[in-house]
PDB file of C-alpha atoms in Angstrom:
ATOM      1  CA  UNK A   1      24.774 -13.542 -20.668  1.00 84.00           C
ATOM      2  CA  UNK A   2      23.235 -10.683 -22.660  1.00 90.00           C
ATOM      3  CA  UNK A   3      25.559  -8.556 -24.753  1.00 94.00           C
ATOM      4  CA  UNK A   4      26.293  -5.122 -23.297  1.00 96.00           C
ATOM      5  CA  UNK A   5      27.628  -2.265 -25.405  1.00 96.00           C
ATOM      6  CA  UNK A   6      25.603   0.835 -24.563  1.00 97.00           C
ATOM      7  CA  UNK A   7      22.761   1.515 -22.140  1.00 97.00           C
ATOM      8  CA  UNK A   8      20.639   4.654 -21.803  1.00 96.00           C
ATOM      9  CA  UNK A   9      18.420   4.567 -18.730  1.00 97.00           C
ATOM     10  CA  UNK A  10      17.166   6.427 -15.729  1.00 96.00           C
ATOM     11  CA  UNK A  11      18.633   5.511 -12.341  1.00 97.00           C
ATOM     12  CA  UNK A  12      17.647   4.796  -8.754  1.00 98.00           C
ATOM     13  CA  UNK A  13      19.612   6.782  -6.146  1.00 98.00           C
ATOM     14  CA  UNK A  14      20.606   4.816  -3.044  1.00 98.00           C
ATOM     15  CA  UNK A  15      23.051   7.138  -1.250  1.00 97.00           C
ATOM     16  CA  UNK A  16      23.913   4.747   1.573  1.00 97.00           C
ATOM     17  CA  UNK A  17      27.526   3.869   2.320  1.00 97.00           C
ATOM     18  CA  UNK A  18      28.868   0.402   3.172  1.00 98.00           C
ATOM     19  CA  UNK A  19      25.931  -1.550   1.742  1.00 98.00           C
ATOM     20  CA  UNK A  20      26.924  -5.151   2.410  1.00 97.00           C
ATOM     21  CA  UNK A  21      25.858  -8.357   0.720  1.00 97.00           C
ATOM     22  CA  UNK A  22      23.552  -9.323   3.596  1.00 96.00           C
ATOM     23  CA  UNK A  23      21.620  -6.101   3.071  1.00 97.00           C
ATOM     24  CA  UNK A  24      21.496  -6.783  -0.675  1.00 98.00           C
ATOM     25  CA  UNK A  25      20.192 -10.332  -0.145  1.00 96.00           C
ATOM     26  CA  UNK A  26      19.652 -11.544   3.454  1.00 95.00           C
ATOM     27  CA  UNK A  27      21.201 -14.879   4.423  1.00 93.00           C
ATOM     28  CA  UNK A  28      17.814 -16.562   4.938  1.00 92.00           C
ATOM     29  CA  UNK A  29      17.252 -16.502   1.182  1.00 91.00           C
ATOM     30  CA  UNK A  30      20.471 -18.315   0.254  1.00 89.00           C
ATOM     31  CA  UNK A  31      19.108 -21.861   0.291  1.00 83.00           C
ATOM     32  CA  UNK A  32      18.237 -21.901  -3.403  1.00 77.00           C
ATOM     33  CA  UNK A  33      20.894 -23.125  -5.841  1.00 74.00           C
ATOM     34  CA  UNK A  34      19.678 -21.432  -9.016  1.00 78.00           C
ATOM     35  CA  UNK A  35      19.190 -17.753  -9.798  1.00 86.00           C
ATOM     36  CA  UNK A  36      15.412 -17.736 -10.119  1.00 86.00           C
ATOM     37  CA  UNK A  37      13.488 -15.594  -7.657  1.00 88.00           C
ATOM     38  CA  UNK A  38      16.422 -13.763  -6.102  1.00 94.00           C
ATOM     39  CA  UNK A  39      15.346 -10.457  -7.628  1.00 94.00           C
ATOM     40  CA  UNK A  40      12.109 -10.614  -5.622  1.00 94.00           C
ATOM     41  CA  UNK A  41      14.114 -10.405  -2.407  1.00 94.00           C
ATOM     42  CA  UNK A  42      16.776  -7.856  -3.286  1.00 97.00           C
ATOM     43  CA  UNK A  43      17.140  -5.394  -0.367  1.00 98.00           C
ATOM     44  CA  UNK A  44      14.333  -7.381   1.266  1.00 96.00           C
ATOM     45  CA  UNK A  45      14.646  -5.910   4.755  1.00 96.00           C
ATOM     46  CA  UNK A  46      14.732  -2.363   3.381  1.00 97.00           C
ATOM     47  CA  UNK A  47      12.125  -2.712   0.643  1.00 96.00           C
ATOM     48  CA  UNK A  48       9.478  -4.245   2.904  1.00 96.00           C
ATOM     49  CA  UNK A  49       8.080  -3.311   6.290  1.00 93.00           C
ATOM     50  CA  UNK A  50       7.778  -5.833   9.130  1.00 91.00           C
ATOM     51  CA  UNK A  51       4.220  -6.685   8.087  1.00 93.00           C
ATOM     52  CA  UNK A  52       5.391  -7.603   4.575  1.00 91.00           C
ATOM     53  CA  UNK A  53       4.129  -4.554   2.696  1.00 95.00           C
ATOM     54  CA  UNK A  54       6.326  -2.445   0.432  1.00 95.00           C
ATOM     55  CA  UNK A  55       7.985   0.518   2.136  1.00 97.00           C
ATOM     56  CA  UNK A  56       6.899   3.478   0.014  1.00 96.00           C
ATOM     57  CA  UNK A  57       9.854   5.562   1.243  1.00 96.00           C
ATOM     58  CA  UNK A  58      12.555   3.184   0.006  1.00 97.00           C
ATOM     59  CA  UNK A  59      13.945   4.571  -3.280  1.00 97.00           C
ATOM     60  CA  UNK A  60      13.496   1.406  -5.368  1.00 96.00           C
ATOM     61  CA  UNK A  61       9.801   1.378  -4.474  1.00 97.00           C
ATOM     62  CA  UNK A  62       9.135   4.968  -5.509  1.00 97.00           C
ATOM     63  CA  UNK A  63       7.123   5.236  -8.744  1.00 97.00           C
ATOM     64  CA  UNK A  64       9.359   7.943 -10.207  1.00 97.00           C
ATOM     65  CA  UNK A  65      12.211   5.425 -10.406  1.00 97.00           C
ATOM     66  CA  UNK A  66      10.208   2.556 -11.908  1.00 95.00           C
ATOM     67  CA  UNK A  67      11.938   0.782 -14.769  1.00 95.00           C
ATOM     68  CA  UNK A  68      15.406   2.167 -14.042  1.00 97.00           C
ATOM     69  CA  UNK A  69      18.245  -0.162 -15.082  1.00 98.00           C
ATOM     70  CA  UNK A  70      20.961   1.708 -13.176  1.00 98.00           C
ATOM     71  CA  UNK A  71      21.510   1.730  -9.409  1.00 98.00           C
ATOM     72  CA  UNK A  72      23.613   4.587  -8.019  1.00 98.00           C
ATOM     73  CA  UNK A  73      24.816   3.734  -4.523  1.00 98.00           C
ATOM     74  CA  UNK A  74      27.047   5.164  -1.823  1.00 97.00           C
ATOM     75  CA  UNK A  75      30.700   4.339  -1.206  1.00 98.00           C
ATOM     76  CA  UNK A  76      31.946   0.779  -0.536  1.00 98.00           C
ATOM     77  CA  UNK A  77      29.144  -1.145  -2.196  1.00 98.00           C
ATOM     78  CA  UNK A  78      29.027  -4.942  -1.892  1.00 97.00           C
ATOM     79  CA  UNK A  79      31.208  -5.339   1.176  1.00 97.00           C
ATOM     80  CA  UNK A  80      30.708  -8.213   3.622  1.00 94.00           C
ATOM     81  CA  UNK A  81      30.407 -11.881   2.667  1.00 92.00           C
ATOM     82  CA  UNK A  82      31.439 -13.260  -0.707  1.00 92.00           C
ATOM     83  CA  UNK A  83      27.965 -14.555  -1.649  1.00 93.00           C
ATOM     84  CA  UNK A  84      27.425 -14.481  -5.397  1.00 95.00           C
ATOM     85  CA  UNK A  85      23.708 -14.364  -4.667  1.00 95.00           C
ATOM     86  CA  UNK A  86      24.029 -10.595  -4.161  1.00 97.00           C
ATOM     87  CA  UNK A  87      24.829 -10.159  -7.847  1.00 97.00           C
ATOM     88  CA  UNK A  88      22.072 -12.625  -8.753  1.00 96.00           C
ATOM     89  CA  UNK A  89      19.536 -10.575  -6.787  1.00 97.00           C
ATOM     90  CA  UNK A  90      20.503  -7.249  -8.351  1.00 98.00           C
ATOM     91  CA  UNK A  91      20.435  -8.694 -11.870  1.00 97.00           C
ATOM     92  CA  UNK A  92      17.226 -10.588 -11.117  1.00 96.00           C
ATOM     93  CA  UNK A  93      15.511  -7.359 -10.108  1.00 97.00           C
ATOM     94  CA  UNK A  94      16.399  -5.823 -13.467  1.00 97.00           C
ATOM     95  CA  UNK A  95      19.475  -3.693 -12.872  1.00 98.00           C
ATOM     96  CA  UNK A  96      22.249  -3.846 -15.457  1.00 98.00           C
ATOM     97  CA  UNK A  97      24.648  -1.320 -13.896  1.00 98.00           C
ATOM     98  CA  UNK A  98      25.680  -0.312 -10.384  1.00 98.00           C
ATOM     99  CA  UNK A  99      27.619   2.924  -9.901  1.00 98.00           C
ATOM    100  CA  UNK A 100      29.580   3.686  -6.735  1.00 98.00           C
ATOM    101  CA  UNK A 101      32.819   5.351  -5.668  1.00 98.00           C
ATOM    102  CA  UNK A 102      34.171   1.990  -4.440  1.00 98.00           C
ATOM    103  CA  UNK A 103      33.278  -1.699  -4.723  1.00 98.00           C
ATOM    104  CA  UNK A 104      34.385  -4.677  -2.688  1.00 97.00           C
ATOM    105  CA  UNK A 105      36.648  -6.757  -4.927  1.00 96.00           C
ATOM    106  CA  UNK A 106      34.746 -10.042  -4.589  1.00 96.00           C
ATOM    107  CA  UNK A 107      31.410  -8.375  -5.316  1.00 97.00           C
ATOM    108  CA  UNK A 108      32.907  -6.687  -8.377  1.00 97.00           C
ATOM    109  CA  UNK A 109      34.090 -10.040  -9.707  1.00 96.00           C
ATOM    110  CA  UNK A 110      30.743 -11.703  -9.016  1.00 97.00           C
ATOM    111  CA  UNK A 111      28.934  -8.836 -10.732  1.00 97.00           C
ATOM    112  CA  UNK A 112      31.020  -9.050 -13.898  1.00 97.00           C
ATOM    113  CA  UNK A 113      30.608 -12.835 -14.001  1.00 95.00           C
ATOM    114  CA  UNK A 114      26.827 -12.365 -14.015  1.00 95.00           C
ATOM    115  CA  UNK A 115      26.522  -9.608 -16.615  1.00 95.00           C
ATOM    116  CA  UNK A 116      26.214  -6.766 -14.089  1.00 98.00           C
ATOM    117  CA  UNK A 117      28.504  -3.810 -14.814  1.00 98.00           C
ATOM    118  CA  UNK A 118      30.029  -2.203 -11.683  1.00 98.00           C
ATOM    119  CA  UNK A 119      31.235   1.315 -12.509  1.00 98.00           C
ATOM    120  CA  UNK A 120      33.578   3.029 -10.076  1.00 98.00           C
ATOM    121  CA  UNK A 121      33.658   6.834 -10.267  1.00 98.00           C
ATOM    122  CA  UNK A 122      35.229   9.500  -8.100  1.00 97.00           C
ATOM    123  CA  UNK A 123      33.410  10.595  -4.935  1.00 97.00           C
ATOM    124  CA  UNK A 124      32.971  14.008  -6.522  1.00 94.00           C
ATOM    125  CA  UNK A 125      31.319  12.650  -9.657  1.00 94.00           C
ATOM    126  CA  UNK A 126      29.141  10.315  -7.595  1.00 96.00           C
ATOM    127  CA  UNK A 127      27.896  13.335  -5.641  1.00 94.00           C
ATOM    128  CA  UNK A 128      27.085  15.172  -8.871  1.00 91.00           C
ATOM    129  CA  UNK A 129      25.312  12.111 -10.250  1.00 93.00           C
ATOM    130  CA  UNK A 130      23.159  11.626  -7.161  1.00 94.00           C
ATOM    131  CA  UNK A 131      22.265  15.315  -7.136  1.00 91.00           C
ATOM    132  CA  UNK A 132      21.260  15.168 -10.793  1.00 90.00           C
ATOM    133  CA  UNK A 133      18.990  12.171 -10.229  1.00 93.00           C
ATOM    134  CA  UNK A 134      17.393  13.679  -7.150  1.00 91.00           C
ATOM    135  CA  UNK A 135      16.674  16.881  -9.076  1.00 88.00           C
ATOM    136  CA  UNK A 136      15.254  15.020 -12.068  1.00 90.00           C
ATOM    137  CA  UNK A 137      14.219  11.351 -11.661  1.00 94.00           C
ATOM    138  CA  UNK A 138      13.772  11.158 -15.448  1.00 92.00           C
ATOM    139  CA  UNK A 139      17.407  12.130 -16.078  1.00 92.00           C
ATOM    140  CA  UNK A 140      18.807   9.872 -18.843  1.00 92.00           C
ATOM    141  CA  UNK A 141      22.212   8.409 -18.067  1.00 95.00           C
ATOM    142  CA  UNK A 142      24.309   6.864 -20.826  1.00 95.00           C
ATOM    143  CA  UNK A 143      26.677   3.984 -20.147  1.00 97.00           C
ATOM    144  CA  UNK A 144      29.063   3.458 -23.062  1.00 97.00           C
ATOM    145  CA  UNK A 145      31.056   0.313 -22.320  1.00 98.00           C
ATOM    146  CA  UNK A 146      33.108   0.335 -25.522  1.00 97.00           C
ATOM    147  CA  UNK A 147      34.457   3.813 -24.708  1.00 97.00           C
ATOM    148  CA  UNK A 148      34.245   3.283 -20.924  1.00 98.00           C
ATOM    149  CA  UNK A 149      32.254   6.459 -20.290  1.00 97.00           C
ATOM    150  CA  UNK A 150      29.243   7.327 -18.117  1.00 97.00           C
ATOM    151  CA  UNK A 151      27.405  10.545 -18.933  1.00 94.00           C
ATOM    152  CA  UNK A 152      24.455  12.528 -17.632  1.00 91.00           C
ATOM    153  CA  UNK A 153      22.275  14.070 -20.323  1.00 81.00           C
ATOM    154  CA  UNK A 154      23.022  17.791 -20.223  1.00 71.00           C
ATOM    155  CA  UNK A 155      22.541  18.417 -16.515  1.00 65.00           C
ATOM    156  CA  UNK A 156      24.995  20.986 -15.097  1.00 59.00           C
ATOM    157  CA  UNK A 157      26.368  21.730 -18.569  1.00 53.00           C
ATOM    158  CA  UNK A 158      25.256  25.364 -18.384  1.00 54.00           C
ATOM    159  CA  UNK A 159      27.210  25.699 -15.130  1.00 58.00           C
ATOM    160  CA  UNK A 160      30.390  24.296 -16.592  1.00 57.00           C
ATOM    161  CA  UNK A 161      30.258  21.287 -14.275  1.00 63.00           C
ATOM    162  CA  UNK A 162      31.180  17.745 -15.249  1.00 67.00           C
ATOM    163  CA  UNK A 163      28.512  15.593 -16.883  1.00 86.00           C
ATOM    164  CA  UNK A 164      30.852  12.822 -18.023  1.00 91.00           C
ATOM    165  CA  UNK A 165      33.282  10.429 -16.351  1.00 95.00           C
ATOM    166  CA  UNK A 166      35.522   7.646 -17.579  1.00 96.00           C
ATOM    167  CA  UNK A 167      35.711   4.295 -15.801  1.00 98.00           C
ATOM    168  CA  UNK A 168      38.082   1.335 -15.753  1.00 97.00           C
ATOM    169  CA  UNK A 169      37.252  -2.295 -16.442  1.00 97.00           C
ATOM    170  CA  UNK A 170      39.395  -5.388 -16.794  1.00 96.00           C
ATOM    171  CA  UNK A 171      40.018  -5.812 -20.559  1.00 96.00           C
ATOM    172  CA  UNK A 172      39.073  -9.499 -20.494  1.00 96.00           C
ATOM    173  CA  UNK A 173      35.795  -8.814 -18.692  1.00 96.00           C
ATOM    174  CA  UNK A 174      35.062  -5.997 -21.127  1.00 97.00           C
ATOM    175  CA  UNK A 175      35.386  -8.407 -24.063  1.00 96.00           C
ATOM    176  CA  UNK A 176      33.142 -10.896 -22.276  1.00 95.00           C
ATOM    177  CA  UNK A 177      30.421  -8.338 -21.541  1.00 96.00           C
ATOM    178  CA  UNK A 178      30.411  -6.839 -25.023  1.00 96.00           C
ATOM    179  CA  UNK A 179      30.075 -10.297 -26.572  1.00 95.00           C
ATOM    180  CA  UNK A 180      27.810 -11.822 -23.930  1.00 93.00           C
ATOM    181  CA  UNK A 181      30.432 -14.425 -23.018  1.00 91.00           C
ATOM    182  CA  UNK A 182      30.963 -16.325 -19.801  1.00 83.00           C
ATOM    183  CA  UNK A 183      34.409 -17.902 -19.297  1.00 78.00           C
ATOM    184  CA  UNK A 184      33.505 -21.052 -21.251  1.00 83.00           C
ATOM    185  CA  UNK A 185      31.984 -19.050 -24.122  1.00 79.00           C
ATOM    186  CA  UNK A 186      35.221 -17.068 -24.354  1.00 72.00           C
ATOM    187  CA  UNK A 187      37.293 -20.235 -24.636  1.00 76.00           C
ATOM    188  CA  UNK A 188      34.937 -21.615 -27.288  1.00 78.00           C
ATOM    189  CA  UNK A 189      35.290 -18.374 -29.252  1.00 77.00           C
ATOM    190  CA  UNK A 190      39.025 -19.128 -29.468  1.00 74.00           C
ATOM    191  CA  UNK A 191      38.536 -22.736 -30.571  1.00 76.00           C
ATOM    192  CA  UNK A 192      39.776 -22.228 -34.139  1.00 80.00           C
ATOM    193  CA  UNK A 193      42.887 -20.389 -32.932  1.00 78.00           C
ATOM    194  CA  UNK A 194      43.597 -23.050 -30.312  1.00 74.00           C
ATOM    195  CA  UNK A 195      43.236 -25.855 -32.852  1.00 72.00           C
ATOM    196  CA  UNK A 196      45.498 -24.027 -35.312  1.00 76.00           C
ATOM    197  CA  UNK A 197      48.111 -23.505 -32.600  1.00 75.00           C
ATOM    198  CA  UNK A 198      48.018 -27.195 -31.670  1.00 75.00           C
ATOM    199  CA  UNK A 199      48.225 -28.292 -35.294  1.00 75.00           C
ATOM    200  CA  UNK A 200      51.353 -26.231 -35.881  1.00 78.00           C
ATOM    201  CA  UNK A 201      53.061 -27.940 -32.981  1.00 75.00           C
ATOM    202  CA  UNK A 202      51.962 -31.527 -33.571  1.00 72.00           C
ATOM    203  CA  UNK A 203      54.841 -33.965 -33.789  1.00 59.00           C
ATOM    204  CA  UNK A 204      54.377 -37.016 -36.039  1.00 55.00           C
TER     205      UNK A 204
END
């Protein structure tokens, strides 16, 4: 996985609640066993019309959100089946962060295992964030993983409203993301310590 410490990017607003894994990646695309190509079909039934052309009204397809690495979605993101392909599709499309006010537990785990950072914020902050993006599609958003902070660049500051929010992450997964480790990489990073521990306890 790629190392993740800090990201500054624009974001795509997708203020839809209860987005499930079948909407993220429809079941008919689950036959493949590797991650290649899943990004092409993320939100397939929403991104494309019935005749196969891009739906210009779907947020991801709008030119003002092109290149955004952050997806800001409604409450209860990633519910439904446990398919890891949903995380593959989001990462394959180019997103590095998903922000919501709640994530399904299995999706959250799958996301973290694939280098996708799921950030849970309060419903109030999510509303502010979506409003800021809608008002300015070029709004820079900073994700600081080391300090576990998400921040909008200056919007609302003159009104005394919140531009910053803290978020929680499992400490082990935080270490893995910062260092670009999967579970095996993490164990290998502890090889010297493990060998030293075993050596101390060897009985001759």
